[in-house]
Short mmCIF file of C-alpha atoms in Angstrom, two decimals:
data_model
loop_
_atom_site.label_atom_id
_atom_site.label_comp_id
_atom_site.label_asym_id
_atom_site.label_seq_id
_atom_site.Cartn_x
_atom_site.Cartn_y
_atom_site.Cartn_z
CA MET A 1 0.35 0.08 0.23
CA LYS A 2 1.51 3.05 -1.29
CA VAL A 3 1.42 5.70 1.67
CA ARG A 4 0.73 9.42 1.07
CA THR A 5 3.60 12.02 2.32
CA PHE A 6 2.37 15.63 2.98
CA THR A 7 4.52 18.70 3.34
CA PHE A 8 5.21 20.59 6.36
CA ALA A 9 2.38 23.82 4.49
CA GLU A 10 0.22 21.01 3.19
CA LEU A 11 -0.97 19.45 7.05
CA ILE A 12 -1.48 22.81 7.83
CA ARG A 13 -3.57 24.49 5.25
CA GLN A 14 -5.52 21.18 4.85
CA LEU A 15 -7.49 21.80 8.99
CA LYS A 16 -9.80 19.30 7.70
CA GLU A 17 -11.59 18.89 11.39
CA PRO A 18 -10.92 22.34 14.41
CA ILE A 19 -8.00 22.02 16.30
CA SER A 20 -9.46 22.37 19.43
CA ILE A 21 -7.54 24.12 22.52
CA THR A 22 -8.48 22.55 25.72
CA ALA A 23 -6.78 24.59 28.23
CA ILE A 24 -4.78 28.02 28.76
CA SER A 25 -2.36 29.40 30.99
CA SER A 26 -0.15 32.33 31.71
CA ILE A 27 1.72 33.80 34.47
CA SER A 28 2.47 37.58 33.89
CA SER A 29 2.20 41.12 35.67
CA ILE A 30 -1.80 40.52 35.63
CA GLY A 31 -1.49 37.24 37.40
CA SER A 32 -2.38 33.33 36.64
CA SER A 33 -5.66 32.69 36.67
CA LEU A 34 -8.08 33.49 34.08
CA LYS A 35 -10.16 35.19 36.38
CA GLN A 36 -7.28 37.68 37.59
CA THR A 37 -6.33 38.11 33.53
CA TRP A 38 -9.98 39.27 32.96
CA GLU A 39 -10.18 41.53 35.89
CA ALA A 40 -7.32 42.98 34.58
CA TYR A 41 -8.14 43.72 31.15
CA GLN A 42 -11.37 45.35 32.24
CA LYS A 43 -9.18 47.80 33.83
CA ASN A 44 -7.84 50.81 32.09
CA SER A 45 -4.65 50.67 34.57
CA HIS A 46 -1.69 49.55 33.00
CA TYR A 47 0.99 47.40 34.84
CA LEU A 48 4.14 48.38 34.20
CA GLU A 49 6.80 49.81 36.66
CA ASN A 50 9.63 52.03 36.88
CA ILE A 51 12.23 49.62 38.28
CA LYS A 52 16.13 49.69 38.16
CA ILE A 53 17.96 47.09 35.87
CA GLY A 54 21.51 46.68 35.64
CA ASN A 55 22.45 50.62 36.96
CA ASP A 56 19.25 52.28 34.14
CA GLU A 57 15.79 53.22 35.97
CA VAL A 58 13.58 51.67 33.26
CA TYR A 59 9.96 50.81 33.01
CA ALA A 60 9.03 46.59 32.91
CA ALA A 61 6.67 44.10 33.65
CA THR A 62 6.83 42.17 36.70
CA LEU A 63 5.30 39.13 38.18
CA PRO A 64 3.83 40.60 41.37
CA GLU A 65 5.66 39.36 44.51
CA SER A 66 2.73 36.14 45.16
CA LEU A 67 4.19 34.83 42.03
CA VAL A 68 7.69 35.07 42.50
CA SER A 69 7.24 33.71 45.54
CA GLU A 70 5.13 30.26 44.01
CA ILE A 71 7.85 30.22 41.46
CA GLU A 72 11.04 30.24 44.19
CA ILE A 73 9.34 27.41 46.12
CA LEU A 74 8.77 25.52 42.68
CA ARG A 75 12.45 26.40 42.47
CA ASN A 76 13.21 24.67 46.01
CA SER A 77 10.98 21.83 45.24
CA ASP A 78 13.48 19.86 43.98
CA SER A 79 17.32 19.65 44.44
CA LYS A 80 17.18 19.39 40.19
CA TYR A 81 15.50 22.69 40.44
CA LYS A 82 17.81 24.84 42.02
CA TYR A 83 19.88 25.42 38.85
CA LEU A 84 17.44 26.38 36.20
CA ASP A 85 16.81 29.37 34.52
CA LEU A 86 13.90 31.42 35.31
CA SER A 87 12.37 31.33 31.65
CA VAL A 88 12.79 27.18 32.78
CA LEU A 89 10.10 27.74 35.86
CA TYR A 90 7.87 29.87 34.34
CA ALA A 91 7.24 27.40 31.83
CA MET A 92 6.78 24.94 34.47
CA TYR A 93 4.71 26.66 36.38
CA THR A 94 2.50 27.37 33.56
CA SER A 95 2.87 24.16 32.43
CA ARG A 96 1.47 22.61 35.58
CA PHE A 97 -1.79 24.52 35.39
CA ALA A 98 -2.71 23.89 32.39
CA ILE A 99 -2.50 20.27 32.15
CA GLU A 100 -4.33 20.26 35.40
CA THR A 101 -7.06 21.82 33.82
CA SER A 102 -7.28 19.63 30.23
CA GLY A 103 -7.35 17.22 32.68
CA TRP A 104 -4.44 15.58 30.44
CA THR A 105 -2.36 12.62 32.62
CA THR A 106 1.20 11.64 32.31
CA GLY A 107 -0.46 8.18 30.15
CA ASP A 108 -1.22 10.21 27.52
CA ASN A 109 2.34 11.06 26.41
CA PHE A 110 1.81 14.05 25.24
CA GLY A 111 4.32 16.63 22.70
CA VAL A 112 6.30 19.51 24.43
CA ASN A 113 6.81 22.28 22.15
CA ILE A 114 7.58 25.55 24.03
CA GLY A 115 10.10 28.32 22.95
CA SER A 116 11.78 31.83 23.84
CA SER A 117 13.04 34.61 22.52
CA ARG A 118 16.03 34.60 24.28
CA GLY A 119 15.91 31.52 26.62
CA ALA A 120 18.17 31.18 29.72
CA THR A 121 19.59 34.96 29.11
CA SER A 122 20.22 35.73 33.10
CA LEU A 123 21.84 32.41 33.63
CA PHE A 124 24.09 33.12 30.52
CA GLU A 125 25.09 36.49 31.57
CA ARG A 126 26.21 35.26 34.54
CA TYR A 127 28.24 32.61 33.93
CA HIS A 128 29.32 34.78 31.17
CA LYS A 129 30.15 37.60 33.32
CA GLU A 130 32.07 34.96 35.84
CA PHE A 131 33.95 33.99 33.12
CA LEU A 132 35.48 37.18 31.80
CA LYS A 133 36.43 37.46 35.53
CA SER A 134 38.10 34.16 36.01
CA ASN A 135 38.49 31.87 33.08
CA ASN A 136 36.26 29.40 34.20
CA THR A 137 32.87 28.59 34.73
CA SER A 138 30.61 26.46 36.22
CA THR A 139 30.00 22.76 35.57
CA LEU A 140 26.22 23.37 34.44
CA THR A 141 26.44 26.51 32.65
CA SER A 142 25.88 24.40 29.37
CA PRO A 143 23.09 22.29 29.84
CA THR A 144 21.06 25.07 32.01
CA THR A 145 21.88 27.49 28.85
CA THR A 146 20.82 25.74 26.19
CA LEU A 147 17.22 26.48 24.95
CA GLY A 148 16.05 22.88 24.55
CA ASN A 149 15.83 22.27 28.29
CA ILE A 150 12.96 24.28 28.35
CA SER A 151 10.42 22.00 27.06
CA THR A 152 12.66 19.27 28.61
CA TRP A 153 12.42 20.09 31.81
CA VAL A 154 8.44 20.97 31.71
CA ALA A 155 8.48 17.19 29.34
CA HIS A 156 10.57 15.91 32.86
CA ASP A 157 8.00 17.62 35.33
CA LEU A 158 4.82 16.37 33.63
CA GLY A 159 6.36 12.59 32.89
CA THR A 160 5.61 12.47 29.86
CA LYS A 161 7.27 10.66 27.06
CA GLY A 162 5.88 12.32 23.98
CA PRO A 163 8.24 14.09 21.44
CA ASN A 164 10.30 17.68 22.86
CA ILE A 165 10.98 20.74 20.63
CA SER A 166 12.33 23.95 21.53
CA HIS A 167 12.62 26.45 19.30
CA SER A 168 13.26 30.50 18.84
CA ILE A 169 11.65 32.09 16.84
CA THR A 170 12.09 36.05 18.29
CA CYS A 171 8.36 37.46 18.76
CA SER A 172 6.82 34.95 16.91
CA THR A 173 8.02 31.50 18.72
CA ALA A 174 4.88 30.87 20.91
CA LEU A 175 2.91 31.00 17.49
CA HIS A 176 5.25 28.53 15.91
CA ALA A 177 4.91 26.37 18.23
CA MET A 178 1.25 26.42 17.98
CA LEU A 179 2.20 25.71 14.35
CA ASN A 180 4.49 22.64 14.58
CA GLY A 181 1.68 21.75 17.69
CA ILE A 182 -0.75 21.18 14.59
CA ALA A 183 1.17 19.71 12.24
CA TRP A 184 2.23 16.80 14.54
CA ILE A 185 -1.55 16.18 15.35
CA GLN A 186 -2.78 16.83 11.67
CA SER A 187 0.27 13.82 10.80
CA GLY A 188 -1.38 11.73 12.95
CA MET A 189 1.89 11.03 14.71
CA ALA A 190 0.29 12.90 18.13
CA ASP A 191 -3.47 12.91 19.57
CA LYS A 192 -2.16 16.02 22.07
CA PHE A 193 0.94 18.94 22.02
CA LEU A 194 1.37 21.48 24.72
CA VAL A 195 2.97 24.51 23.13
CA GLY A 196 3.83 28.00 23.95
CA GLY A 197 6.20 30.16 25.08
CA SER A 198 7.72 31.54 28.08
CA GLU A 199 10.14 34.53 28.57
CA ALA A 200 12.66 36.52 31.63
CA PRO A 201 14.06 39.18 29.87
CA LEU A 202 14.84 41.57 32.28
CA THR A 203 17.93 42.00 32.37
CA ALA A 204 20.63 44.47 31.69
CA PHE A 205 22.42 43.28 28.36
CA THR A 206 19.06 42.91 27.30
CA ILE A 207 17.58 46.26 27.68
CA ALA A 208 20.99 47.17 26.21
CA GLN A 209 20.24 45.69 23.25
CA MET A 210 16.63 47.01 23.08
CA LYS A 211 18.04 50.69 24.09
CA ALA A 212 20.81 50.64 21.14
CA LEU A 213 17.77 49.92 18.62
CA LYS A 214 16.23 52.78 20.07
CA ILE A 215 12.38 51.49 20.49
CA TYR A 216 12.60 51.39 24.08
CA THR A 217 10.94 53.58 26.22
CA SER A 218 11.66 57.17 27.64
CA THR A 219 10.50 56.89 31.64
CA SER A 220 9.48 60.49 31.43
CA PRO A 221 6.18 61.82 30.48
CA SER A 222 7.07 65.34 29.18
CA SER A 223 9.26 63.39 26.26
CA PHE A 224 6.27 61.73 25.12
CA SER A 225 3.49 63.52 22.27
CA THR A 226 1.76 62.53 19.47
CA THR A 227 1.31 64.34 16.08
CA ASN A 228 -1.47 66.59 17.81
CA LYS A 229 -0.63 67.13 21.36
CA THR A 230 1.70 66.35 24.37
CA VAL A 231 0.91 63.43 26.58
CA SER A 232 -0.30 64.75 29.92
CA VAL A 233 1.12 62.78 33.18
CA GLU A 234 -2.63 61.92 33.96
CA ASN A 235 -2.35 60.19 30.76
CA PHE A 236 1.00 58.96 31.04
CA PHE A 237 1.46 55.29 29.98
CA PRO A 238 4.89 54.38 29.03
CA CYS A 239 3.76 51.72 26.47
CA ARG A 240 1.43 53.41 23.76
CA ALA A 241 1.34 50.26 21.59
CA LEU A 242 -1.39 50.64 19.01
CA ASP A 243 -1.14 54.94 19.03
CA LEU A 244 -0.83 55.41 15.89
CA GLU A 245 -0.28 59.19 16.22
CA LYS A 246 3.00 58.97 18.30
CA THR A 247 6.52 60.34 17.54
CA LYS A 248 8.57 58.07 19.43
CA ASN A 249 8.92 54.55 19.97
CA THR A 250 7.33 53.45 23.29
CA MET A 251 8.06 49.45 23.58
CA VAL A 252 8.74 48.14 27.37
CA LEU A 253 9.99 44.76 27.91
CA GLY A 254 7.36 42.08 30.25
CA GLU A 255 7.68 38.33 31.76
CA GLY A 256 6.06 36.35 31.68
CA ALA A 257 4.93 32.40 30.07
CA SER A 258 1.67 31.00 28.51
CA VAL A 259 1.11 27.74 27.35
CA ALA A 260 -1.86 26.38 25.93
CA CYS A 261 -3.36 22.49 25.72
CA LEU A 262 -3.99 21.36 21.82
CA GLU A 263 -6.20 18.58 20.79
CA LYS A 264 -7.82 16.98 17.75
CA GLY A 265 -11.52 17.85 16.91
CA SER A 266 -14.23 18.84 19.90
CA SER A 267 -13.95 17.99 23.56
CA SER A 268 -16.25 18.32 26.06
CA ASN A 269 -13.17 20.76 27.38
CA THR A 270 -13.54 22.58 24.12
CA ILE A 271 -12.85 26.61 24.83
CA ALA A 272 -11.73 27.59 21.78
CA LYS A 273 -11.18 26.37 18.57
CA ILE A 274 -8.64 26.70 15.57
CA ILE A 275 -10.16 27.54 12.23
CA GLY A 276 -7.52 28.85 10.69
CA LEU A 277 -3.58 29.88 10.48
CA GLY A 278 -1.04 31.26 8.48
CA TYR A 279 2.28 32.55 8.12
CA ALA A 280 4.52 34.35 6.19
CA THR A 281 7.89 36.15 6.13
CA GLU A 282 9.13 39.22 4.78
CA ALA A 283 12.17 40.17 2.15
CA LEU A 284 14.85 41.23 4.11
CA GLU A 285 16.20 44.81 3.58
CA HIS A 286 17.88 45.20 6.96
CA ASN A 287 17.83 42.71 10.55
CA VAL A 288 14.79 44.26 12.37
CA SER A 289 13.12 45.68 8.77
CA ILE A 290 9.46 45.27 7.93
CA SER A 291 7.53 47.36 4.88
CA LYS A 292 5.63 49.45 5.03
CA ASP A 293 2.59 47.65 4.86
CA ALA A 294 3.80 44.73 6.40
CA GLN A 295 3.76 42.05 3.31
CA CYS A 296 4.27 39.21 6.04
CA PHE A 297 0.89 40.02 8.00
CA GLN A 298 -0.74 40.86 4.92
CA ASP A 299 0.43 36.84 4.15
CA SER A 300 -0.41 35.58 6.91
CA MET A 301 -3.77 37.08 7.64
CA THR A 302 -5.01 36.26 3.88
CA MET A 303 -3.55 32.53 4.55
CA ALA A 304 -5.55 32.43 7.87
CA LEU A 305 -8.55 33.31 6.46
CA GLY A 306 -8.23 29.96 3.49
CA GLY A 307 -10.61 31.61 1.47
CA GLN A 308 -13.09 33.07 4.29
CA SER A 309 -14.71 36.17 4.14
CA ALA A 310 -12.88 38.75 6.10
CA ASP A 311 -15.67 40.34 7.31
CA ASN A 312 -16.41 37.08 9.36
CA VAL A 313 -13.63 38.09 11.40
CA ASP A 314 -15.39 40.37 14.70
CA VAL A 315 -11.87 41.26 16.22
CA VAL A 316 -7.99 41.24 15.43
CA VAL A 317 -5.33 41.04 18.33
CA MET A 318 -2.47 42.71 17.15
CA HIS A 319 1.19 41.80 17.41
CA SER A 320 1.68 46.33 18.18
CA PRO A 321 5.15 46.25 19.44
CA GLY A 322 4.94 50.34 20.82
CA THR A 323 6.95 51.30 17.86
CA VAL A 324 6.05 53.97 15.85
CA LYS A 325 7.06 51.84 12.18
CA GLY A 326 6.22 48.80 13.35
CA ASP A 327 2.31 48.95 14.76
CA LYS A 328 1.37 51.08 11.77
CA ALA A 329 3.01 48.78 9.54
CA GLU A 330 0.32 46.30 11.08
CA TYR A 331 -2.13 48.48 10.75
CA ASN A 332 -1.83 49.36 7.02
CA ALA A 333 -1.76 45.77 7.15
CA VAL A 334 -4.86 45.30 8.62
CA LYS A 335 -7.01 47.71 6.10
CA LYS A 336 -5.41 45.97 3.44
CA VAL A 337 -6.40 42.78 3.84
CA PHE A 338 -9.70 43.98 5.73
CA CYS A 339 -10.73 46.26 2.97
CA ASN A 340 -14.13 46.41 3.42
CA LYS A 341 -14.66 46.39 6.80
CA THR A 342 -11.81 46.71 9.84
CA PRO A 343 -12.84 44.36 12.93
CA PHE A 344 -12.44 45.58 15.82
CA LEU A 345 -8.44 46.27 17.09
CA THR A 346 -6.68 45.81 20.26
CA THR A 347 -3.76 44.35 22.09
CA ASN A 348 -2.20 44.10 25.32
CA LYS A 349 1.30 45.23 25.61
CA TRP A 350 0.62 48.76 26.72
CA LYS A 351 -0.87 46.72 29.50
CA VAL A 352 1.30 43.97 30.62
CA GLY A 353 4.81 44.79 28.32
CA HIS A 354 6.50 42.74 25.71
CA THR A 355 7.15 39.78 26.68
CA PHE A 356 9.25 38.17 23.32
CA GLY A 357 8.59 35.32 22.89
CA ALA A 358 5.81 34.96 25.37
CA SER A 359 3.77 37.53 23.90
CA GLY A 360 2.56 35.34 20.87
CA MET A 361 0.73 33.02 23.33
CA LEU A 362 -0.83 35.65 25.86
CA SER A 363 -2.59 37.21 22.72
CA ILE A 364 -4.33 34.14 22.44
CA GLU A 365 -5.37 33.93 25.45
CA MET A 366 -6.23 37.39 25.53
CA ALA A 367 -8.78 36.59 22.51
CA ILE A 368 -10.17 33.20 24.25
CA LEU A 369 -11.40 35.23 26.89
CA MET A 370 -13.26 37.74 24.42
CA LEU A 371 -14.49 34.73 23.07
CA LEU A 372 -15.74 33.25 26.33
CA HIS A 373 -16.91 36.43 27.95
CA GLN A 374 -18.17 38.07 24.51
CA LYS A 375 -16.38 41.63 24.91
CA THR A 376 -14.29 43.17 23.29
CA ILE A 377 -11.01 44.94 25.58
CA PRO A 378 -9.90 48.36 23.94
CA VAL A 379 -6.67 50.06 24.56
CA PRO A 380 -8.02 53.78 26.86
CA PHE A 381 -5.80 55.67 24.23
CA VAL A 382 -6.95 54.08 20.97
CA PRO A 383 -10.22 56.36 19.37
CA ILE A 384 -13.46 54.60 20.26
CA GLN A 385 -14.26 51.99 17.59
CA ASP A 386 -17.40 50.00 16.59
CA LYS A 387 -17.81 47.43 18.86
CA PRO A 388 -19.02 44.06 16.77
CA SER A 389 -22.43 42.50 18.32
CA THR A 390 -21.03 39.32 18.70
CA ILE A 391 -17.91 37.49 18.69
CA SER A 392 -17.29 34.84 16.61
CA ARG A 393 -13.70 34.99 15.30
CA VAL A 394 -10.76 36.26 16.25
CA MET A 395 -7.32 36.27 14.71
CA VAL A 396 -4.39 36.99 16.08
CA ASN A 397 -1.20 38.50 15.01
CA ALA A 398 2.95 37.88 15.42
CA VAL A 399 6.48 38.51 14.12
CA GLY A 400 9.80 38.40 15.13
CA PHE A 401 12.73 40.38 13.93
CA GLY A 402 13.30 40.01 10.16
CA GLY A 403 9.29 39.78 9.57
CA ASN A 404 8.64 36.63 10.58
CA ALA A 405 4.73 37.15 10.90
CA VAL A 406 1.91 34.00 12.03
CA SER A 407 -1.85 34.61 12.11
CA ILE A 408 -3.94 32.31 14.03
CA LEU A 409 -7.79 32.47 13.41
CA LEU A 410 -9.98 31.16 16.35
CA SER A 411 -13.50 30.71 16.91
CA LYS A 412 -15.58 30.01 19.46
#
């Protein structure tokens, strides 16, 4: 009997039956439960703090003290966890809650694909500093700083023997993990996959890299302005993601993690269905370039629609990093794809910061909450938009350096 083989693109595009999300879990500056997260989204306040990182005072989105304590309890719960990076511990913590909610067991031998943009950056910086000082480094330097140890430790902690994958595709990492999980399920090589991203980027070297790109926000309200007016102290939001009138870059970093449980078809636990997905890459002109009309997003969103009417999409959760060019380019792409009817546009980076590789899954969580509660989540400084009467379909976007875009279409 001849066995037909499929390319990755064919497996992704077919989606003969929807892929269900049966659980999603996250930790970020706004909490760790869907209830906490939804309550935070109902407030017009941000969760960005002016803190000292290295020698600089910067805005950043940090985990609440209660969560920091719980992460330390996890670290001390097993001698093997003592020297793990925060990015690994964040992934382990969120994965435990996701699996508990989904009802999966170790015998399911589900796959794990959790990625990160920066990986074990705090450990790497510490060990490298140690090496420069003494020309020696600790025994555990290599195993604790490899990117692959995120999924490996999560799999160990959960007792699954399924395939373990880690990768870095910068800010679209989590949504690429979702693509991988779907491809494995569609191929029949796995029944269930745990996918997501984890990031602990609040280090001096990481902040310095963003400042070198001139995309990090200022700490002074007086330095902010739009094309029409100066921003008052009362209306000061350190990150003005999706503000198309801003004249300066306002990206703010945040730490956190988010994972989702994927299963084929529908089940009693289904909280949302994946009904379309797309991906595309820009032709590079610069290391961080994206075209004026974000051709990568036009292509990924069109692919995710898969021939469905663009008018049926009620909300788009934008990537919107808070940079002048990045926000405008994605908006221009949306206008081109949804030319007849622009959906309700929103983002969460003004509230939780940009969590790099975890950001896409935090956006998926935001989309699921809107589907469950049938209520849009507006950005307080963005002009009032028409709200859909019902929320049936939500598109989620993410893009990494170099224009590597992914779009996911969710339905109730």
